[in-house]
Coordinates of C-alpha atoms in Angstrom, one line a residue:
Chain A
M58 CA 260.2 169.7 -30.8
A59 CA 262.6 167.1 -31.7
T60 CA 264.0 167.8 -35.1
S61 CA 267.0 166.0 -37.2
S62 CA 269.6 168.5 -36.0
G63 CA 272.0 166.6 -33.7
H64 CA 271.8 169.2 -31.0
T65 CA 268.4 168.7 -30.4
L66 CA 268.7 165.2 -30.4
K67 CA 271.6 165.1 -27.7
A68 CA 269.4 166.8 -25.6
F69 CA 266.8 164.8 -26.0
D70 CA 269.2 161.8 -24.9
D71 CA 270.6 163.8 -22.2
D72 CA 267.2 164.1 -20.9
L73 CA 266.5 160.2 -21.3
D74 CA 269.7 159.3 -19.4
R75 CA 268.6 161.8 -16.4
L76 CA 265.4 159.8 -16.5
R77 CA 267.0 156.6 -16.7
A78 CA 269.1 157.3 -13.7
L79 CA 266.5 158.9 -11.7
I80 CA 264.4 155.2 -11.7
S81 CA 268.1 153.5 -11.2
E82 CA 268.0 155.4 -8.0
M83 CA 264.4 154.8 -7.3
G84 CA 265.4 150.9 -7.9
G85 CA 268.2 151.0 -5.6
L86 CA 266.1 152.8 -2.7
A87 CA 263.2 149.8 -3.2
E88 CA 265.8 147.1 -3.1
H89 CA 267.3 148.3 -0.2
A90 CA 263.9 148.8 1.9
I91 CA 262.9 145.3 1.0
R92 CA 266.5 143.8 2.2
E93 CA 266.5 145.8 5.1
A94 CA 262.8 144.9 6.0
M95 CA 264.0 141.2 6.0
R96 CA 266.8 142.1 8.5
C97 CA 264.4 144.1 10.5
L98 CA 261.8 141.2 10.2
Q99 CA 264.7 138.7 11.7
Q100 CA 266.3 140.5 14.1
R101 CA 262.9 142.1 15.3
D102 CA 264.5 145.5 14.7
V103 CA 261.4 147.5 15.5
E104 CA 263.7 151.0 15.1
G105 CA 265.3 149.9 11.9
A106 CA 261.9 149.1 10.6
A107 CA 260.3 152.7 11.8
K108 CA 263.2 153.9 9.4
I109 CA 262.3 152.2 6.3
V110 CA 258.7 153.4 6.7
E111 CA 260.3 157.0 7.2
N112 CA 262.6 156.7 4.2
D113 CA 259.8 155.9 1.9
A114 CA 258.7 159.4 1.5
K115 CA 262.2 159.6 -0.6
L116 CA 261.1 157.1 -3.2
D117 CA 257.6 159.1 -3.3
A118 CA 259.0 162.5 -4.0
L119 CA 261.5 160.8 -6.4
E120 CA 258.3 159.3 -8.3
V121 CA 257.2 162.8 -8.5
E122 CA 260.2 164.0 -9.8
T123 CA 260.4 161.3 -12.7
E124 CA 256.8 162.1 -13.7
R125 CA 257.6 165.8 -13.5
R126 CA 260.7 165.4 -16.2
A127 CA 259.0 162.8 -18.1
V128 CA 255.7 165.0 -19.2
Q129 CA 258.2 167.9 -19.6
L130 CA 260.2 165.9 -22.0
I131 CA 257.0 164.6 -23.6
A132 CA 255.5 168.1 -24.1
L133 CA 258.9 170.1 -25.1
R134 CA 260.5 167.5 -27.5
A135 CA 257.7 165.8 -29.0
P136 CA 259.5 162.1 -29.3
M137 CA 258.4 159.9 -31.4
A138 CA 258.3 156.1 -32.0
G139 CA 261.3 154.2 -29.8
D140 CA 261.8 157.6 -28.1
L141 CA 258.5 158.2 -26.9
R142 CA 258.0 154.7 -26.0
D143 CA 261.4 155.0 -23.6
V144 CA 259.7 158.5 -22.0
V145 CA 256.1 156.7 -21.3
A146 CA 258.0 153.5 -19.9
A147 CA 259.9 155.5 -17.5
L148 CA 257.0 157.2 -16.3
K149 CA 255.1 154.2 -15.7
I150 CA 258.4 152.1 -14.5
S151 CA 258.3 155.0 -11.6
G152 CA 255.0 154.3 -10.6
V153 CA 255.5 150.3 -10.2
V154 CA 259.0 151.0 -8.3
E155 CA 257.5 153.2 -6.0
R156 CA 255.0 150.8 -5.3
I157 CA 257.6 147.9 -4.8
G158 CA 258.6 150.4 -1.9
D159 CA 255.2 150.4 -0.5
Y160 CA 255.6 146.8 0.0
A161 CA 258.8 147.1 1.9
K162 CA 257.1 149.6 4.0
N163 CA 254.0 147.6 4.4
I164 CA 256.2 144.9 5.6
A165 CA 258.3 147.1 8.3
K166 CA 254.8 148.1 9.6
R167 CA 254.2 144.8 10.8
V168 CA 257.4 144.3 12.4
P169 CA 256.6 145.8 15.6
L170 CA 253.7 143.1 15.7
L171 CA 255.9 140.4 15.5
E172 CA 258.5 141.2 18.2
T173 CA 257.8 138.2 20.5
M174 CA 257.7 135.6 17.7
G175 CA 259.7 132.7 17.8
N176 CA 261.8 131.4 15.1
I177 CA 259.6 129.5 12.9
E178 CA 260.6 128.3 9.9
P179 CA 258.9 130.9 7.4
L180 CA 261.3 133.3 8.8
S181 CA 264.3 131.7 7.2
L182 CA 262.4 131.2 4.1
L183 CA 261.1 134.9 3.5
P184 CA 264.4 136.3 3.1
E185 CA 265.6 133.9 0.6
M186 CA 262.3 134.1 -1.5
A187 CA 262.8 138.3 -1.2
R188 CA 266.4 137.8 -2.3
I189 CA 265.3 136.7 -5.2
A190 CA 262.4 139.1 -6.0
T191 CA 264.9 142.0 -5.2
E192 CA 267.6 140.5 -7.7
M193 CA 264.4 140.6 -10.3
V194 CA 263.8 144.1 -9.5
H195 CA 267.3 145.2 -9.8
D196 CA 268.2 143.1 -13.0
V197 CA 264.8 144.3 -14.9
L198 CA 266.0 148.2 -14.0
T199 CA 269.2 147.4 -15.3
A200 CA 267.5 145.7 -18.4
F201 CA 265.5 148.8 -18.9
V202 CA 269.1 151.2 -18.2
E203 CA 270.0 149.0 -21.7
R204 CA 267.4 148.5 -23.5
D205 CA 267.7 144.9 -23.1
A206 CA 265.1 143.1 -24.2
D207 CA 266.3 139.5 -23.8
A208 CA 267.5 140.7 -20.2
A209 CA 263.6 141.3 -19.8
L210 CA 262.9 138.3 -20.8
R211 CA 264.9 136.3 -18.6
V212 CA 263.8 138.2 -15.3
M213 CA 260.1 136.8 -16.3
E214 CA 261.4 133.3 -15.8
R215 CA 262.4 133.7 -12.4
D216 CA 259.1 134.8 -11.0
H217 CA 258.1 131.3 -11.0
A218 CA 260.7 130.7 -8.4
V219 CA 259.2 133.4 -6.1
D220 CA 255.7 132.2 -6.9
D221 CA 257.1 128.5 -5.5
F222 CA 258.5 129.9 -2.7
Y223 CA 255.1 131.6 -1.9
D224 CA 253.3 128.5 -2.0
S225 CA 255.5 126.6 0.1
I226 CA 255.6 129.4 2.8
F227 CA 252.0 129.4 2.6
R228 CA 251.2 125.8 3.2
T229 CA 253.9 126.2 5.9
L230 CA 252.1 129.0 7.6
L231 CA 248.8 127.3 8.0
T232 CA 250.2 124.1 9.1
H233 CA 251.8 126.2 12.1
M234 CA 248.7 127.8 12.2
M235 CA 246.6 124.8 13.0
E236 CA 249.5 123.3 14.9
D237 CA 249.9 126.2 17.4
P238 CA 246.4 128.3 17.5
Q239 CA 248.3 130.8 19.9
S240 CA 250.5 132.0 16.7
I241 CA 247.6 132.6 14.3
G242 CA 247.8 136.4 15.1
Q243 CA 251.6 136.4 14.2
S244 CA 251.5 133.9 11.4
A245 CA 248.9 135.6 9.6
H246 CA 251.2 138.8 9.4
L247 CA 253.8 136.5 8.0
L248 CA 251.1 135.3 5.3
F249 CA 250.6 139.0 4.2
I250 CA 254.5 139.6 4.4
A251 CA 255.0 136.7 2.4
K252 CA 252.4 138.0 -0.2
N253 CA 254.0 141.3 -0.4
I254 CA 257.3 139.7 -1.2
E255 CA 255.2 137.7 -4.1
R256 CA 253.5 140.8 -5.6
A257 CA 256.8 142.8 -5.7
G258 CA 258.0 139.6 -8.0
D259 CA 254.8 140.3 -9.6
H260 CA 255.7 144.0 -10.2
A261 CA 259.3 143.2 -11.4
T262 CA 257.6 140.8 -14.3
N263 CA 255.1 144.0 -15.1
I264 CA 258.3 145.9 -15.6
A265 CA 259.9 143.3 -17.6
E266 CA 257.1 143.6 -20.0
M267 CA 257.3 147.2 -20.3
V268 CA 261.0 146.9 -20.9
Y269 CA 260.2 144.7 -23.7
Y270 CA 258.0 146.9 -25.2
A271 CA 260.1 150.0 -24.9
A272 CA 263.2 148.4 -26.4
T273 CA 261.3 146.5 -29.7
G274 CA 258.1 148.2 -29.9
Q275 CA 256.0 144.5 -29.7
H276 CA 254.2 143.1 -26.7
M277 CA 255.9 140.2 -25.3
T278 CA 253.7 137.0 -26.4
E279 CA 251.6 134.9 -23.6
A280 CA 254.3 132.2 -24.4
Q281 CA 256.9 134.9 -23.4
T282 CA 255.0 136.3 -20.3
G283 CA 254.8 132.5 -19.1
K284 CA 251.7 133.7 -17.2
K285 CA 249.2 131.4 -15.7
P286 CA 245.6 131.5 -17.2
Chain B
M41 CA 250.4 172.3 -30.7
A42 CA 247.8 174.3 -28.7
T43 CA 247.0 177.8 -29.4
S44 CA 244.9 180.5 -28.7
S45 CA 242.3 179.7 -31.7
G46 CA 238.9 178.3 -30.3
H47 CA 239.0 175.6 -32.9
T48 CA 242.4 173.9 -31.4
L49 CA 241.3 174.5 -28.1
K50 CA 238.1 172.6 -28.6
A51 CA 239.7 169.9 -30.6
F52 CA 241.6 169.5 -27.0
D53 CA 238.2 169.9 -25.1
D54 CA 236.9 166.8 -27.1
D55 CA 240.1 164.7 -26.7
L56 CA 239.9 165.2 -23.1
D57 CA 236.3 164.5 -23.2
R58 CA 237.2 161.2 -24.7
L59 CA 239.8 160.2 -22.2
R60 CA 237.3 161.3 -19.4
A61 CA 234.5 158.9 -21.2
L62 CA 237.5 156.1 -21.1
I63 CA 238.0 156.3 -17.6
S64 CA 234.5 156.5 -16.6
E65 CA 234.1 153.2 -18.9
M66 CA 237.0 151.6 -16.8
G67 CA 235.5 152.8 -13.7
G68 CA 232.5 151.1 -14.5
L69 CA 233.6 147.7 -14.9
A70 CA 236.1 147.9 -12.1
E71 CA 233.4 148.4 -9.6
H72 CA 230.9 145.8 -11.2
A73 CA 233.8 143.4 -11.2
I74 CA 234.0 143.6 -7.6
R75 CA 230.4 143.8 -6.7
E76 CA 230.2 140.9 -9.1
A77 CA 232.9 139.0 -6.9
M78 CA 230.9 139.7 -3.6
R79 CA 228.1 137.9 -5.2
C80 CA 230.0 135.1 -6.9
L81 CA 231.7 134.7 -3.2
Q82 CA 228.3 134.7 -1.4
Q83 CA 226.9 132.4 -4.0
R84 CA 229.7 130.3 -4.4
D85 CA 229.4 130.6 -7.9
V86 CA 232.7 129.6 -9.4
E87 CA 231.6 130.1 -13.0
G88 CA 230.6 133.2 -12.5
A89 CA 233.7 134.0 -10.8
A90 CA 235.3 132.6 -13.9
K91 CA 234.1 135.2 -16.1
I92 CA 235.3 138.1 -13.9
V93 CA 238.8 136.8 -14.4
E94 CA 238.0 136.7 -18.4
N95 CA 236.7 140.1 -18.5
D96 CA 239.8 142.0 -16.6
A97 CA 241.2 141.6 -20.0
K98 CA 238.7 144.6 -21.3
L99 CA 240.3 146.4 -18.5
D100 CA 243.7 146.2 -19.4
A101 CA 242.9 147.0 -23.2
L102 CA 241.1 150.1 -21.9
E103 CA 244.0 151.2 -20.0
V104 CA 246.3 150.6 -23.2
E105 CA 244.0 152.7 -25.2
T106 CA 243.8 155.7 -22.3
E107 CA 247.6 155.6 -22.4
R108 CA 247.8 155.6 -26.2
R109 CA 245.6 158.4 -26.3
A110 CA 246.7 160.7 -23.6
V111 CA 250.3 160.3 -24.7
Q112 CA 249.0 161.4 -28.1
L113 CA 247.4 164.3 -26.7
I114 CA 250.6 165.7 -24.6
A115 CA 252.7 165.1 -27.7
L116 CA 250.1 166.6 -30.2
R117 CA 248.7 169.2 -28.3
A118 CA 251.5 170.1 -26.1
P119 CA 248.9 171.2 -23.4
M120 CA 249.7 173.6 -20.4
A121 CA 249.3 174.1 -16.4
G122 CA 246.0 172.8 -15.8
D123 CA 245.3 170.8 -19.1
L124 CA 248.3 169.1 -18.7
R125 CA 247.7 168.1 -15.3
D126 CA 244.1 166.6 -16.4
V127 CA 245.9 164.8 -19.1
V128 CA 248.8 163.0 -17.0
A129 CA 245.7 162.6 -14.2
A130 CA 243.9 160.4 -17.1
L131 CA 246.7 158.3 -17.7
K132 CA 247.6 157.8 -13.7
I133 CA 244.1 157.1 -12.9
S134 CA 243.5 154.7 -15.7
G135 CA 246.6 152.6 -14.3
V136 CA 245.1 152.9 -10.6
V137 CA 241.8 151.7 -11.9
E138 CA 243.4 148.4 -13.7
R139 CA 244.8 147.6 -10.4
I140 CA 241.4 148.0 -8.9
G141 CA 240.0 145.4 -11.4
D142 CA 242.8 143.4 -10.5
Y143 CA 242.0 142.9 -7.0
A144 CA 238.6 141.7 -8.2
K145 CA 240.0 139.3 -10.3
N146 CA 242.3 138.2 -7.0
I147 CA 238.9 137.7 -5.5
A148 CA 237.4 135.9 -7.8
K149 CA 240.3 133.3 -8.2
R150 CA 239.9 132.6 -4.6
V151 CA 236.2 131.4 -5.0
P152 CA 236.5 127.9 -6.4
L153 CA 238.8 127.3 -3.2
L154 CA 235.9 128.3 -1.0
E155 CA 233.3 126.3 -2.8
T156 CA 232.8 124.1 0.6
M157 CA 233.0 127.0 2.8
G158 CA 229.6 127.5 5.5
N159 CA 228.5 130.6 5.9
I160 CA 230.5 132.4 8.7
E161 CA 230.2 136.0 9.6
P162 CA 232.6 137.7 7.4
L163 CA 231.3 136.5 4.6
S164 CA 228.3 139.1 5.2
L165 CA 230.6 141.7 6.2
L166 CA 232.7 141.8 3.1
P167 CA 230.3 142.7 0.5
E168 CA 229.1 145.6 2.9
M169 CA 232.8 146.9 3.2
A170 CA 233.2 146.3 -0.5
R171 CA 230.1 148.5 -0.9
I172 CA 231.6 151.2 0.7
A173 CA 234.8 150.7 -1.6
T174 CA 233.0 150.5 -4.8
E175 CA 231.0 153.9 -3.9
M176 CA 234.4 155.4 -3.3
V177 CA 235.7 154.3 -6.5
H178 CA 232.4 155.6 -8.2
D179 CA 232.1 158.9 -6.4
V180 CA 235.9 159.5 -7.1
L181 CA 235.8 159.0 -10.7
T182 CA 232.7 161.1 -11.1
A183 CA 234.9 163.7 -9.3
F184 CA 237.5 163.7 -11.8
V185 CA 235.1 163.8 -14.6
E186 CA 233.4 166.6 -13.1
R187 CA 236.8 168.2 -12.0
D188 CA 235.5 168.7 -8.4
A189 CA 238.1 168.9 -5.7
D190 CA 235.4 169.4 -2.6
A191 CA 234.1 165.9 -4.0
A192 CA 237.5 164.5 -4.0
L193 CA 238.3 165.6 -0.6
R194 CA 234.7 164.2 0.6
V195 CA 235.7 160.5 -0.7
M196 CA 239.0 160.5 1.1
E197 CA 237.1 160.8 4.5
R198 CA 234.8 157.3 3.7
D199 CA 238.4 155.5 3.6
H200 CA 238.1 155.2 7.4
A201 CA 234.8 152.9 7.3
V202 CA 236.6 150.7 4.9
D203 CA 239.3 150.5 6.9
D204 CA 237.2 150.0 10.4
F205 CA 235.5 147.2 8.4
Y206 CA 239.0 145.6 7.6
D207 CA 240.3 145.3 11.0
S208 CA 236.9 144.0 12.4
I209 CA 237.0 141.6 9.5
F210 CA 240.5 140.6 10.3
R211 CA 240.1 140.0 14.1
T212 CA 236.9 137.9 13.4
L213 CA 238.8 135.6 11.1
L214 CA 241.8 135.1 13.4
T215 CA 239.1 134.3 16.4
H216 CA 237.3 131.8 13.6
M217 CA 240.8 130.1 12.8
M218 CA 241.4 129.7 16.4
E219 CA 238.2 128.3 17.3
D220 CA 238.3 126.0 14.1
P221 CA 241.5 124.8 13.1
Q222 CA 239.7 123.4 10.2
S223 CA 238.7 126.3 8.7
I224 CA 242.2 128.0 8.7
G225 CA 242.9 127.5 5.1
Q226 CA 239.7 129.3 3.8
S227 CA 239.8 131.7 6.2
A228 CA 243.3 132.7 5.1
H229 CA 241.6 133.2 1.8
L230 CA 239.4 135.2 3.2
L231 CA 241.8 137.5 4.7
F232 CA 243.5 137.9 1.5
I233 CA 240.0 139.0 0.1
A234 CA 239.4 141.4 2.5
K235 CA 243.0 143.0 2.2
N236 CA 242.1 143.2 -1.4
I237 CA 238.9 145.4 -0.8
E238 CA 241.0 147.5 1.6
R239 CA 243.4 148.0 -1.2
A240 CA 240.5 149.1 -3.2
G241 CA 239.4 151.5 -0.7
D242 CA 243.2 152.8 -0.6
H243 CA 243.3 153.5 -4.6
A244 CA 240.1 155.5 -4.7
T245 CA 242.0 157.7 -2.1
N246 CA 245.1 157.6 -4.1
I247 CA 242.9 158.7 -7.0
A248 CA 241.1 161.5 -5.0
E249 CA 244.5 163.0 -4.4
M250 CA 245.2 162.9 -8.0
V251 CA 241.9 164.4 -8.6
Y252 CA 242.5 167.3 -6.3
Y253 CA 245.8 167.7 -7.8
A254 CA 244.6 168.0 -11.6
A255 CA 241.5 170.7 -10.5
T256 CA 243.7 172.8 -8.1
G257 CA 246.9 172.5 -9.0
Q258 CA 247.8 172.2 -5.3
H259 CA 248.8 168.8 -3.6
M260 CA 246.4 167.7 -0.5
T261 CA 247.6 168.9 2.7
E262 CA 248.2 165.9 5.3
A263 CA 245.3 166.9 7.1
Q264 CA 243.6 166.8 4.4
T265 CA 244.5 163.1 3.7
G266 CA 243.9 162.1 7.0
K267 CA 246.7 159.7 6.6
K268 CA 247.9 158.1 9.5
P269 CA 251.5 158.4 10.2

């Protein structure tokens, strides 16, 4: 149990740092998976895509490890207030990062279905959209490691750019489907890919809310989340 | 901290029962939200759909409450082994049920966009698919409350039926889009609705894995999860 002795607190801090390091590692893998999924999509790299699907097991294993350590930390050191918020945030964030990895995997699974597709416009927009989303993921996890509530708020603001990209790609794909009905199947897969990236951006904002709460003990106001009603 | 005294153990059991009751309550709301979303979709009930979106806040609040109680339980009573697994399962399951509620909300948000749509075939298939998915959610939460690992396994088996429905609806919608390009926008929304229901079924199987682990201390084997590679 945590006491006021410096030694025990240091042990807690070390444990917490290890938790944060695990989450940074997960974040790095998830970002890489999304960027790599975009490369495979653009280059129709079916083998590369299969590797993304395979590598997702690493993220799953790291989530299990994070959960194990977080629960152990709570049970053994009984952290209070801000410390407890940090550990619970770590537990929840690892679950969200794992899901972001799942989106990369879902995108990768569609690459073989798109192998014969021509270079239509959304194919060049998607990686740009994904770039913003992965930057959001990267920056919000840095904000978590640095307990930086302001940085978390700044991440939220960028989700509008991802949403705008999504709306634009959605419309472009529908137009493409109408003009070229033969492409409808492949365009439908691209719709889902765009949706997966949009969801990754949403998850970055979910993490931002968790980071803000962990760092401040306050939930973001509705004005701060900027959520559409 | 838990000791071998009957009183303290009873206090822990009572706390755990309250956690389970909270999750049953969340499950009931999520199931109702999906069924109601299907009704609103079929009857183009835009007002009813708005109510589903509004009511989702209740699920969010219950998730926060479950988390608060679970963390308190771990910190104050330091449960071990099976007890700890149960509490952590409750913490995670509440997060998954909240996401199932989000799918219902996402479906409801599309109802106004489909107000003018004709009665195409997928509209009658979707509620049937949703019926299986919500039954899975219901049964897996019952398995959690009753710590019934076998019942959790039986829930997994039904996910294939949901997946088959999804594949069939996906193909039907693509055909419909090709035959009637004017319907492409609305059909795209139906594609996402079908995907949301398919994801709800997936989440029921995720919960089944958690229930199995909480009840037995063993992870399901790959043969048991029946996951496609």
